[in-house]
């Protein structure tokens, strides 16, 4: 691909993640977008268990049973002249580490908020990560088909709780049973709710007055008149639309709608794609930046997933392409080891549906079949100059369990499952220092439940988990280590790389240790 063609292809890419609190409607809005992209014929909601229609982005069996997203799926489609890559992130807070890493692989974020509940704790957490990256954030106030909070209150809450300016792009005309439509300031039209036919879906607004021409019936509607009063108030006292502020993540365009009834979603998607950025430069470890249009191929692994196809026991490394062009059978260098690898088997995603990919460019996500070469955070590249991207965030676990196989005759599948699943990064694996017994660490309890379920259903290994409670992990320099320092209150273990660390029972135990061994240095992370 020549330089101009590569530039054109990169400019078409829109790569973003959808963040929200559980149950705000993130999976539903994803499904509607896939519907517009022509990749599915019918949107399946997570709760439609009787019909057997499950959301495309929820491919894992446990997600279908529980109606939650616990892994990050990747979905790609073409819409409105753009190549769209959606990274669907886990909504459950116990899987926030996976979400944080996924947010390092996107160029923009869509924040879905339940209009009845407003900003909830998980939304606030995830928003902070997005804000730190300084990428554009677009807000969709969902569930307008139900009675919710006043729109002005919702926008005010954005500013108070998240410290970001909210600028309304459309405005609800009523809500719940009284929902009439959306007054769309961005497209200068009214989008009617549940029109009789497609011709009645949009009503043009006079660009001078901002009112509709004709349709006296609607003009007399009190909800319409109230909407005009709100629009006047917004134009006087609201934030002014500023594309530079949006690009810097300081202002968020706010859209209202209902994902469940597919109202306002298409208008939102078109508006979002017109404003969201194409792939741009990435920071490198040597404090330089790499342009998305640079000719040499580069990318980083932000996720590893085992058993997307349980029949083949496969393992996929998800790579965000940052520059150049990916081509099948290309040879790349792995920055961590300096080893050369041939990428002869790669895939693009439609959640669990996968297609072989021959070519991809900056902004795209490709899945590489992996036999154990890759780790989360790995950089790969072509060319003579070493390219190594900034480290991905890692979180120290807070909950710990001892893990053993229930059936001692199935040790082989037990050990294989333990080794493969921990490489996904949702749980951390430790071993007792002298006996090599397994201990798992996680941020939340649900991660253990998912791990146990997958061990049984993907590796036919029933495991027993014995909780050892909340612990504080602290690493120690091997040269300072004396195994006699260990006790039941500060358990000595080693991580996957063999580095020693203590799991302290509580703050008191840690302080007691520091008083007893004042010269020993303990660190929260390596």
Short mmCIF file of C-alpha atoms in Angstrom, two decimals:
data_model
loop_
_atom_site.label_atom_id
_atom_site.label_comp_id
_atom_site.label_asym_id
_atom_site.label_seq_id
_atom_site.Cartn_x
_atom_site.Cartn_y
_atom_site.Cartn_z
CA UNK A 1 0.00 0.00 0.00
CA UNK A 2 1.51 3.34 -1.01
CA UNK A 3 1.84 6.29 1.35
CA UNK A 4 -1.27 8.19 0.12
CA UNK A 5 -3.47 5.07 0.18
CA UNK A 6 -2.29 4.25 3.72
CA UNK A 7 -3.08 7.80 4.83
CA UNK A 8 -6.62 7.53 3.36
CA UNK A 9 -7.26 4.17 5.03
CA UNK A 10 -6.05 5.36 8.44
CA UNK A 11 -8.25 8.47 8.15
CA UNK A 12 -11.34 6.23 7.79
CA UNK A 13 -10.73 4.43 11.09
CA UNK A 14 -12.75 5.16 14.22
CA UNK A 15 -11.70 3.05 17.19
CA UNK A 16 -13.56 3.53 20.45
CA UNK A 17 -14.76 1.84 23.63
CA UNK A 18 -18.12 2.08 25.33
CA UNK A 19 -18.00 2.59 29.09
CA UNK A 20 -20.82 2.52 31.63
CA UNK A 21 -22.06 1.24 34.95
CA UNK A 22 -23.65 -2.25 34.73
CA UNK A 23 -27.25 -2.16 33.42
CA UNK A 24 -26.97 1.34 31.91
CA UNK A 25 -27.52 -0.21 28.44
CA UNK A 26 -24.00 -0.46 27.05
CA UNK A 27 -24.48 -3.87 25.45
CA UNK A 28 -27.84 -2.85 23.96
CA UNK A 29 -26.47 0.28 22.28
CA UNK A 30 -23.57 -1.80 20.91
CA UNK A 31 -26.07 -4.19 19.36
CA UNK A 32 -27.96 -1.34 17.70
CA UNK A 33 -24.74 0.00 16.20
CA UNK A 34 -23.99 -3.46 14.77
CA UNK A 35 -27.47 -3.45 13.29
CA UNK A 36 -26.72 -0.19 11.44
CA UNK A 37 -23.38 -1.63 10.33
CA UNK A 38 -25.28 -4.49 8.66
CA UNK A 39 -23.46 -7.21 10.56
CA UNK A 40 -26.53 -8.54 12.35
CA UNK A 41 -30.16 -8.70 11.27
CA UNK A 42 -31.74 -8.61 14.67
CA UNK A 43 -30.57 -6.98 17.86
CA UNK A 44 -30.54 -9.52 20.70
CA UNK A 45 -30.77 -8.17 24.22
CA UNK A 46 -28.85 -9.84 26.98
CA UNK A 47 -32.01 -10.71 28.88
CA UNK A 48 -33.79 -12.44 25.99
CA UNK A 49 -32.95 -15.89 27.35
CA UNK A 50 -36.23 -17.55 26.35
CA UNK A 51 -35.84 -16.64 22.69
CA UNK A 52 -32.19 -17.63 22.68
CA UNK A 53 -31.17 -14.22 21.31
CA UNK A 54 -28.04 -13.15 23.11
CA UNK A 55 -26.08 -9.99 22.54
CA UNK A 56 -23.40 -10.41 19.88
CA UNK A 57 -20.76 -8.89 22.13
CA UNK A 58 -21.46 -11.36 24.96
CA UNK A 59 -19.93 -14.50 23.49
CA UNK A 60 -18.83 -16.40 26.57
CA UNK A 61 -21.24 -18.95 28.04
CA UNK A 62 -21.15 -17.47 31.53
CA UNK A 63 -21.99 -14.03 30.10
CA UNK A 64 -25.12 -15.44 28.49
CA UNK A 65 -26.18 -17.14 31.72
CA UNK A 66 -25.64 -14.10 33.92
CA UNK A 67 -26.45 -11.33 31.45
CA UNK A 68 -23.21 -9.44 32.01
CA UNK A 69 -20.11 -8.61 30.01
CA UNK A 70 -17.00 -9.98 31.70
CA UNK A 71 -14.54 -9.85 28.80
CA UNK A 72 -13.65 -7.23 26.21
CA UNK A 73 -15.01 -8.11 22.78
CA UNK A 74 -13.95 -6.47 19.53
CA UNK A 75 -16.44 -5.71 16.78
CA UNK A 76 -15.68 -4.22 13.39
CA UNK A 77 -18.01 -2.91 10.69
CA UNK A 78 -18.33 -0.24 8.00
CA UNK A 79 -20.80 2.63 8.39
CA UNK A 80 -21.18 6.06 6.81
CA UNK A 81 -17.83 5.84 4.99
CA UNK A 82 -15.91 4.87 8.14
CA UNK A 83 -14.33 1.61 9.32
CA UNK A 84 -15.58 1.27 12.88
CA UNK A 85 -13.80 -0.73 15.59
CA UNK A 86 -15.84 -1.01 18.81
CA UNK A 87 -14.18 -2.43 21.89
CA UNK A 88 -16.93 -3.60 24.21
CA UNK A 89 -15.59 -3.49 27.76
CA UNK A 90 -16.68 -5.41 30.87
CA UNK A 91 -19.39 -3.55 32.74
CA UNK A 92 -18.82 -5.35 36.03
CA UNK A 93 -16.46 -3.54 38.40
CA UNK A 94 -14.60 -6.75 39.26
CA UNK A 95 -13.21 -6.69 35.72
CA UNK A 96 -12.14 -3.06 35.67
CA UNK A 97 -8.47 -4.02 35.10
CA UNK A 98 -9.37 -5.53 31.71
CA UNK A 99 -11.34 -2.38 30.94
CA UNK A 100 -8.46 -0.06 31.87
CA UNK A 101 -6.11 -1.86 29.50
CA UNK A 102 -8.71 -1.79 26.72
CA UNK A 103 -9.04 1.97 27.15
CA UNK A 104 -5.34 2.27 26.27
CA UNK A 105 -6.16 0.83 22.82
CA UNK A 106 -8.86 3.33 21.74
CA UNK A 107 -8.95 6.86 20.30
CA UNK A 108 -12.27 7.92 21.83
CA UNK A 109 -14.85 6.75 24.36
CA UNK A 110 -18.64 6.65 24.48
CA UNK A 111 -20.07 6.99 27.98
CA UNK A 112 -23.56 5.51 28.41
CA UNK A 113 -25.57 6.84 31.35
CA UNK A 114 -28.96 5.68 32.63
CA UNK A 115 -31.09 8.85 32.51
CA UNK A 116 -33.05 7.74 35.60
CA UNK A 117 -29.98 7.01 37.73
CA UNK A 118 -27.44 9.51 36.45
CA UNK A 119 -23.72 8.98 36.99
CA UNK A 120 -23.05 5.77 38.94
CA UNK A 121 -19.83 4.63 40.69
CA UNK A 122 -18.37 2.43 37.93
CA UNK A 123 -18.97 5.14 35.31
CA UNK A 124 -17.11 7.61 37.50
CA UNK A 125 -14.16 5.19 37.90
CA UNK A 126 -13.86 4.48 34.18
CA UNK A 127 -14.32 8.12 33.25
CA UNK A 128 -11.24 9.02 35.31
CA UNK A 129 -9.11 6.63 33.24
CA UNK A 130 -10.41 8.10 29.98
CA UNK A 131 -9.89 11.66 31.26
CA UNK A 132 -6.28 10.88 32.19
CA UNK A 133 -5.63 9.87 28.59
CA UNK A 134 -7.10 13.14 27.33
CA UNK A 135 -9.14 11.44 24.60
CA UNK A 136 -12.57 12.66 23.40
CA UNK A 137 -15.57 11.47 25.41
CA UNK A 138 -19.09 11.38 23.96
CA UNK A 139 -22.08 10.91 26.27
CA UNK A 140 -25.32 9.03 25.52
CA UNK A 141 -28.08 9.55 28.08
CA UNK A 142 -30.01 6.29 27.72
CA UNK A 143 -33.47 4.91 28.60
CA UNK A 144 -35.44 7.97 27.54
CA UNK A 145 -38.39 5.59 26.96
CA UNK A 146 -38.71 5.47 30.77
CA UNK A 147 -39.37 8.30 33.19
CA UNK A 148 -36.04 9.71 34.34
CA UNK A 149 -34.35 12.76 35.75
CA UNK A 150 -34.58 16.25 34.29
CA UNK A 151 -32.14 16.65 31.36
CA UNK A 152 -30.73 19.89 32.80
CA UNK A 153 -29.95 18.08 36.08
CA UNK A 154 -28.13 15.30 34.19
CA UNK A 155 -25.89 17.75 32.35
CA UNK A 156 -25.23 19.69 35.58
CA UNK A 157 -24.19 16.40 37.23
CA UNK A 158 -21.59 15.80 34.50
CA UNK A 159 -19.91 19.03 35.47
CA UNK A 160 -20.20 18.55 39.23
CA UNK A 161 -19.14 14.89 39.51
CA UNK A 162 -16.85 14.49 36.50
CA UNK A 163 -15.52 18.01 36.09
CA UNK A 164 -16.18 18.09 32.35
CA UNK A 165 -18.30 20.52 30.37
CA UNK A 166 -21.46 19.01 28.89
CA UNK A 167 -22.85 20.45 25.69
CA UNK A 168 -26.27 19.20 24.51
CA UNK A 169 -26.46 18.03 20.89
CA UNK A 170 -30.14 17.13 21.08
CA UNK A 171 -32.88 17.55 23.66
CA UNK A 172 -35.69 15.23 24.75
CA UNK A 173 -39.24 16.23 24.03
CA UNK A 174 -40.85 14.51 26.99
CA UNK A 175 -39.84 11.15 28.43
CA UNK A 176 -41.37 7.79 29.34
CA UNK A 177 -44.95 7.48 28.13
CA UNK A 178 -44.96 11.17 27.27
CA UNK A 179 -41.94 10.92 24.94
CA UNK A 180 -42.64 12.77 21.67
CA UNK A 181 -39.22 12.99 20.08
CA UNK A 182 -35.78 14.59 20.09
CA UNK A 183 -35.08 18.20 19.24
CA UNK A 184 -31.78 17.82 17.34
CA UNK A 185 -29.76 21.05 17.47
CA UNK A 186 -26.82 19.41 15.66
CA UNK A 187 -28.81 18.29 12.59
CA UNK A 188 -31.50 21.05 12.73
CA UNK A 189 -34.44 18.67 12.85
CA UNK A 190 -36.86 16.91 15.14
CA UNK A 191 -36.64 13.13 15.31
CA UNK A 192 -40.11 11.82 16.15
CA UNK A 193 -40.62 8.90 18.50
CA UNK A 194 -42.30 5.90 16.87
CA UNK A 195 -43.45 7.62 13.65
CA UNK A 196 -46.17 6.05 11.47
CA UNK A 197 -43.69 5.68 8.61
CA UNK A 198 -40.10 6.55 7.68
CA UNK A 199 -41.19 9.74 5.88
CA UNK A 200 -42.48 11.14 9.20
CA UNK A 201 -39.36 10.25 11.16
CA UNK A 202 -37.67 13.64 10.76
CA UNK A 203 -39.20 17.13 10.73
CA UNK A 204 -36.94 19.94 9.52
CA UNK A 205 -36.35 23.00 11.70
CA UNK A 206 -36.15 26.54 10.40
CA UNK A 207 -32.42 27.43 10.68
CA UNK A 208 -33.31 31.06 11.55
CA UNK A 209 -35.99 30.58 14.22
CA UNK A 210 -35.23 27.02 15.33
CA UNK A 211 -38.94 26.19 15.03
CA UNK A 212 -40.74 23.78 12.76
CA UNK A 213 -42.53 24.91 9.62
CA UNK A 214 -46.14 23.78 9.49
CA UNK A 215 -47.39 20.92 11.71
CA UNK A 216 -49.66 23.14 13.81
CA UNK A 217 -50.70 20.12 15.91
CA UNK A 218 -47.17 19.72 17.21
CA UNK A 219 -46.74 23.47 17.68
CA UNK A 220 -49.69 23.47 20.08
CA UNK A 221 -48.25 20.56 22.09
CA UNK A 222 -47.22 21.75 25.58
CA UNK A 223 -44.21 19.39 25.56
CA UNK A 224 -42.96 21.02 22.34
CA UNK A 225 -43.37 24.48 23.86
CA UNK A 226 -41.52 23.37 27.01
CA UNK A 227 -38.70 22.04 24.81
CA UNK A 228 -38.37 25.42 23.05
CA UNK A 229 -38.12 27.12 26.47
CA UNK A 230 -35.35 24.67 27.47
CA UNK A 231 -33.49 25.30 24.20
CA UNK A 232 -33.65 29.08 24.82
CA UNK A 233 -32.24 28.53 28.31
CA UNK A 234 -29.45 26.34 26.94
CA UNK A 235 -28.48 28.86 24.28
CA UNK A 236 -28.26 31.60 26.93
CA UNK A 237 -26.69 29.79 29.89
CA UNK A 238 -25.35 26.49 28.51
CA UNK A 239 -21.82 25.66 27.38
CA UNK A 240 -20.88 26.66 23.85
CA UNK A 241 -19.91 23.86 21.48
CA UNK A 242 -16.11 23.80 21.14
CA UNK A 243 -14.49 21.16 18.90
CA UNK A 244 -11.01 21.85 20.32
CA UNK A 245 -12.24 21.23 23.88
CA UNK A 246 -13.95 18.02 22.74
CA UNK A 247 -10.73 16.80 21.09
CA UNK A 248 -8.84 17.43 24.34
CA UNK A 249 -11.42 15.61 26.47
CA UNK A 250 -12.46 18.80 28.27
CA UNK A 251 -15.99 18.95 26.85
CA UNK A 252 -18.39 16.11 26.11
CA UNK A 253 -21.18 16.29 23.51
CA UNK A 254 -24.37 14.96 25.14
CA UNK A 255 -27.02 12.99 23.25
CA UNK A 256 -30.32 11.63 24.54
CA UNK A 257 -32.10 8.52 23.30
CA UNK A 258 -33.23 4.98 23.99
CA UNK A 259 -31.03 2.07 22.95
CA UNK A 260 -33.74 -0.49 23.72
CA UNK A 261 -36.25 1.09 21.32
CA UNK A 262 -33.45 2.13 18.92
CA UNK A 263 -34.42 5.77 19.20
CA UNK A 264 -31.75 8.41 18.59
CA UNK A 265 -28.98 5.82 18.22
CA UNK A 266 -28.41 6.20 14.46
CA UNK A 267 -28.35 10.00 14.71
CA UNK A 268 -25.89 9.71 17.57
CA UNK A 269 -23.65 7.30 15.66
CA UNK A 270 -23.48 9.55 12.57
CA UNK A 271 -22.74 12.63 14.65
CA UNK A 272 -20.15 10.77 16.75
CA UNK A 273 -18.30 9.36 13.72
CA UNK A 274 -18.12 12.80 12.12
CA UNK A 275 -16.42 14.26 15.22
CA UNK A 276 -14.45 11.35 16.70
CA UNK A 277 -10.75 11.38 15.78
CA UNK A 278 -8.97 9.10 13.37
CA UNK A 279 -5.94 7.26 14.83
CA UNK A 280 -3.21 9.67 15.94
CA UNK A 281 0.28 9.37 17.39
CA UNK A 282 1.28 7.13 20.33
CA UNK A 283 3.78 7.78 23.12
CA UNK A 284 6.84 5.53 23.17
CA UNK A 285 8.96 4.43 26.12
CA UNK A 286 11.87 6.60 24.93
CA UNK A 287 9.59 9.66 25.33
CA UNK A 288 9.15 10.21 21.58
CA UNK A 289 5.86 9.89 19.68
CA UNK A 290 5.03 7.65 16.74
CA UNK A 291 2.66 8.88 14.01
CA UNK A 292 -0.20 6.62 12.92
CA UNK A 293 0.87 7.32 9.33
CA UNK A 294 4.46 6.11 9.89
CA UNK A 295 5.29 3.50 7.20
CA UNK A 296 6.73 0.79 9.49
CA UNK A 297 4.25 -1.57 11.14
CA UNK A 298 3.88 -1.43 14.94
CA UNK A 299 1.33 -2.39 17.57
CA UNK A 300 0.89 -3.56 21.15
CA UNK A 301 -0.92 -6.45 22.86
CA UNK A 302 -3.61 -5.11 25.19
CA UNK A 303 -5.49 -8.34 25.86
CA UNK A 304 -5.03 -12.11 25.72
CA UNK A 305 -8.04 -14.43 25.55
CA UNK A 306 -7.98 -18.21 25.86
CA UNK A 307 -10.57 -20.53 24.35
CA UNK A 308 -12.57 -18.16 22.17
CA UNK A 309 -13.09 -21.41 20.29
CA UNK A 310 -13.13 -24.10 23.04
CA UNK A 311 -13.04 -26.89 20.45
CA UNK A 312 -9.53 -25.84 19.43
CA UNK A 313 -8.15 -24.65 22.80
CA UNK A 314 -6.90 -21.54 21.05
CA UNK A 315 -5.32 -18.47 22.53
CA UNK A 316 -5.67 -15.05 20.92
CA UNK A 317 -3.49 -12.00 21.51
CA UNK A 318 -5.44 -8.80 20.72
CA UNK A 319 -3.18 -6.23 19.04
CA UNK A 320 -3.93 -2.56 18.50
CA UNK A 321 -2.15 -1.48 15.30
CA UNK A 322 -0.49 1.89 15.90
CA UNK A 323 1.32 2.52 12.61
CA UNK A 324 1.93 1.10 9.16
CA UNK A 325 0.13 -1.84 7.60
CA UNK A 326 -0.36 -5.35 8.89
CA UNK A 327 -0.06 -8.08 6.26
CA UNK A 328 -0.54 -11.80 6.59
CA UNK A 329 2.71 -13.80 6.89
CA UNK A 330 4.72 -10.71 7.81
CA UNK A 331 7.69 -11.08 10.18
CA UNK A 332 7.81 -8.79 13.21
CA UNK A 333 10.15 -8.31 16.13
CA UNK A 334 8.96 -8.71 19.73
CA UNK A 335 10.49 -5.80 21.65
CA UNK A 336 10.58 -7.58 25.04
CA UNK A 337 12.74 -10.49 23.81
CA UNK A 338 14.19 -9.24 20.51
CA UNK A 339 12.81 -12.43 18.96
CA UNK A 340 11.47 -12.47 15.37
CA UNK A 341 7.98 -13.92 14.85
CA UNK A 342 6.07 -14.74 11.67
CA UNK A 343 2.41 -13.69 11.85
CA UNK A 344 0.88 -16.29 9.56
CA UNK A 345 -2.46 -16.65 11.28
CA UNK A 346 -4.40 -13.53 12.18
CA UNK A 347 -8.07 -12.75 12.53
CA UNK A 348 -10.54 -9.86 12.63
CA UNK A 349 -13.49 -10.00 14.97
CA UNK A 350 -17.20 -9.86 15.07
CA UNK A 351 -17.24 -10.92 18.70
CA UNK A 352 -16.99 -14.75 18.60
CA UNK A 353 -17.30 -14.73 14.79
CA UNK A 354 -13.87 -14.37 13.22
CA UNK A 355 -12.56 -13.92 9.73
CA UNK A 356 -9.04 -14.34 8.43
CA UNK A 357 -7.42 -10.97 7.83
CA UNK A 358 -4.91 -10.30 5.05
CA UNK A 359 -4.41 -6.59 5.65
CA UNK A 360 -5.13 -4.01 8.37
CA UNK A 361 -3.89 -0.51 9.20
CA UNK A 362 -3.41 1.80 12.19
CA UNK A 363 -6.56 1.91 14.32
CA UNK A 364 -7.59 -1.66 13.52
CA UNK A 365 -7.55 -4.48 16.05
CA UNK A 366 -6.27 -7.86 14.93
CA UNK A 367 -6.15 -11.14 16.81
CA UNK A 368 -2.97 -13.19 16.58
CA UNK A 369 -3.11 -16.90 17.27
CA UNK A 370 -0.59 -17.35 20.05
CA UNK A 371 1.32 -20.38 21.27
CA UNK A 372 2.70 -18.58 24.31
CA UNK A 373 4.96 -15.96 22.73
CA UNK A 374 2.98 -12.91 23.81
CA UNK A 375 2.29 -11.19 27.12
CA UNK A 376 -0.09 -8.32 27.84
CA UNK A 377 1.70 -5.06 27.07
CA UNK A 378 4.09 -6.51 24.47
CA UNK A 379 5.17 -4.25 21.58
CA UNK A 380 5.74 -5.68 18.08
CA UNK A 381 7.23 -3.85 15.11
CA UNK A 382 9.06 -4.03 11.79
CA UNK A 383 12.08 -2.01 10.70
CA UNK A 384 15.50 -1.42 12.23
CA UNK A 385 14.46 1.08 14.89
CA UNK A 386 13.14 -0.49 18.12
CA UNK A 387 9.56 0.56 18.84
CA UNK A 388 8.32 0.03 22.39
CA UNK A 389 5.07 1.54 23.65
CA UNK A 390 4.34 2.81 27.14
CA UNK A 391 3.54 0.19 29.78
CA UNK A 392 -0.10 -0.74 30.30
CA UNK A 393 -1.62 -0.22 33.76
CA UNK A 394 -1.44 -3.15 36.18
CA UNK A 395 -3.35 -3.50 39.42
CA UNK A 396 -2.30 -5.30 42.58
CA UNK A 397 -4.95 -7.86 43.64
CA UNK A 398 -6.80 -7.40 46.92
CA UNK A 399 -8.56 -10.78 47.34
CA UNK A 400 -6.78 -14.13 47.42
CA UNK A 401 -7.73 -17.82 47.32
CA UNK A 402 -5.83 -21.08 47.46
CA UNK A 403 -6.68 -23.27 44.45
CA UNK A 404 -6.43 -27.04 44.05
CA UNK A 405 -7.86 -29.69 41.74
CA UNK A 406 -10.80 -31.61 43.21
CA UNK A 407 -9.80 -34.71 41.26
CA UNK A 408 -6.11 -35.52 41.74
CA UNK A 409 -6.26 -37.78 38.65
CA UNK A 410 -6.83 -34.73 36.42
CA UNK A 411 -3.68 -32.81 37.31
CA UNK A 412 -2.63 -32.32 33.65
CA UNK A 413 -5.78 -30.42 32.60
CA UNK A 414 -5.76 -28.55 35.93
CA UNK A 415 -2.20 -27.24 35.43
CA UNK A 416 -2.86 -26.41 31.76
CA UNK A 417 -6.00 -24.44 32.59
CA UNK A 418 -4.30 -22.58 35.42
CA UNK A 419 -1.38 -21.55 33.21
CA UNK A 420 -3.51 -20.49 30.21
CA UNK A 421 -6.32 -18.59 31.93
CA UNK A 422 -4.04 -16.49 34.15
CA UNK A 423 -2.27 -15.17 31.07
CA UNK A 424 -5.43 -13.22 30.22
CA UNK A 425 -4.62 -10.92 33.13
CA UNK A 426 -8.02 -10.92 34.89
CA UNK A 427 -6.54 -12.87 37.82
CA UNK A 428 -2.95 -13.07 39.03
CA UNK A 429 -1.25 -16.40 39.78
CA UNK A 430 1.13 -16.88 42.68
CA UNK A 431 2.76 -19.98 44.14
CA UNK A 432 3.70 -20.69 47.73
CA UNK A 433 7.43 -20.17 47.99
CA UNK A 434 8.50 -23.68 49.00
CA UNK A 435 5.67 -26.02 47.93
CA UNK A 436 4.51 -24.37 44.65
CA UNK A 437 0.83 -24.59 45.65
CA UNK A 438 -1.37 -22.25 43.58
CA UNK A 439 -2.79 -19.00 44.96
CA UNK A 440 -4.95 -16.71 42.86
CA UNK A 441 -5.31 -12.97 43.42
CA UNK A 442 -8.06 -10.77 41.98
CA UNK A 443 -9.58 -7.33 42.32
CA UNK A 444 -13.10 -8.74 42.86
CA UNK A 445 -14.94 -11.92 43.83
CA UNK A 446 -16.67 -12.36 40.46
CA UNK A 447 -13.30 -12.97 38.79
CA UNK A 448 -12.86 -16.10 40.92
CA UNK A 449 -16.34 -17.34 40.02
CA UNK A 450 -15.68 -16.88 36.30
CA UNK A 451 -12.29 -18.58 36.63
CA UNK A 452 -13.84 -21.57 38.43
CA UNK A 453 -16.60 -21.83 35.83
CA UNK A 454 -14.16 -21.71 32.91
CA UNK A 455 -11.81 -24.27 34.48
CA UNK A 456 -14.72 -26.71 34.69
CA UNK A 457 -16.33 -26.01 31.31
CA UNK A 458 -13.24 -25.31 29.17
CA UNK A 459 -10.66 -27.63 30.78
CA UNK A 460 -12.92 -30.22 32.43
CA UNK A 461 -11.18 -29.51 35.72
CA UNK A 462 -13.25 -28.97 38.85
CA UNK A 463 -11.34 -26.77 41.26
CA UNK A 464 -11.68 -26.10 44.97
CA UNK A 465 -11.06 -22.55 46.13
CA UNK A 466 -10.23 -21.80 49.75
CA UNK A 467 -10.46 -18.08 50.55
CA UNK A 468 -7.57 -16.56 52.46
CA UNK A 469 -9.29 -13.18 52.49
CA UNK A 470 -8.17 -9.69 51.63
CA UNK A 471 -4.41 -9.32 51.64
CA UNK A 472 -1.88 -6.62 50.80
CA UNK A 473 0.80 -7.71 48.31
CA UNK A 474 4.31 -6.35 48.84
CA UNK A 475 7.38 -7.39 46.83
CA UNK A 476 10.79 -7.88 48.45
CA UNK A 477 14.30 -7.85 46.99
CA UNK A 478 15.46 -11.50 46.81
CA UNK A 479 18.82 -10.48 48.29
CA UNK A 480 17.07 -9.20 51.41
CA UNK A 481 14.82 -12.23 51.77
CA UNK A 482 15.07 -14.70 54.62
CA UNK A 483 12.35 -17.34 54.41
CA UNK A 484 12.06 -17.29 58.22
CA UNK A 485 10.48 -13.83 57.87
CA UNK A 486 7.28 -15.55 56.70
CA UNK A 487 4.34 -16.38 58.98
CA UNK A 488 0.59 -17.00 58.68
CA UNK A 489 0.11 -13.23 58.83
CA UNK A 490 2.58 -12.47 56.05
CA UNK A 491 2.50 -15.39 53.63
CA UNK A 492 5.59 -15.73 51.42
CA UNK A 493 4.79 -16.46 47.76
CA UNK A 494 6.30 -15.88 44.32
CA UNK A 495 4.73 -14.35 41.22
CA UNK A 496 4.68 -15.76 37.68
CA UNK A 497 8.22 -14.52 37.06
CA UNK A 498 9.48 -16.10 40.30
CA UNK A 499 9.84 -12.80 42.20
CA UNK A 500 9.22 -13.14 45.97
CA UNK A 501 6.49 -11.18 47.74
CA UNK A 502 4.59 -11.23 51.01
CA UNK A 503 0.80 -11.27 51.31
CA UNK A 504 0.11 -9.30 54.49
CA UNK A 505 -3.06 -10.04 56.45
CA UNK A 506 -3.68 -6.36 57.29
CA UNK A 507 -1.98 -3.01 57.84
CA UNK A 508 -1.04 -3.97 61.39
CA UNK A 509 0.85 -7.05 60.15
CA UNK A 510 2.70 -4.96 57.55
CA UNK A 511 3.68 -2.31 60.12
CA UNK A 512 4.84 -5.00 62.57
CA UNK A 513 7.05 -6.46 59.82
CA UNK A 514 8.52 -3.04 59.00
CA UNK A 515 9.31 -2.43 62.68
CA UNK A 516 11.01 -5.81 63.00
CA UNK A 517 12.98 -5.52 59.73
CA UNK A 518 13.57 -1.77 59.27
CA UNK A 519 16.26 -2.24 56.60
CA UNK A 520 14.05 -4.38 54.35
CA UNK A 521 12.43 -2.52 51.44
CA UNK A 522 8.90 -3.52 50.45
CA UNK A 523 7.29 -2.29 47.20
CA UNK A 524 3.66 -2.28 46.08
CA UNK A 525 4.66 -3.07 42.45
CA UNK A 526 7.77 -4.32 40.70
#
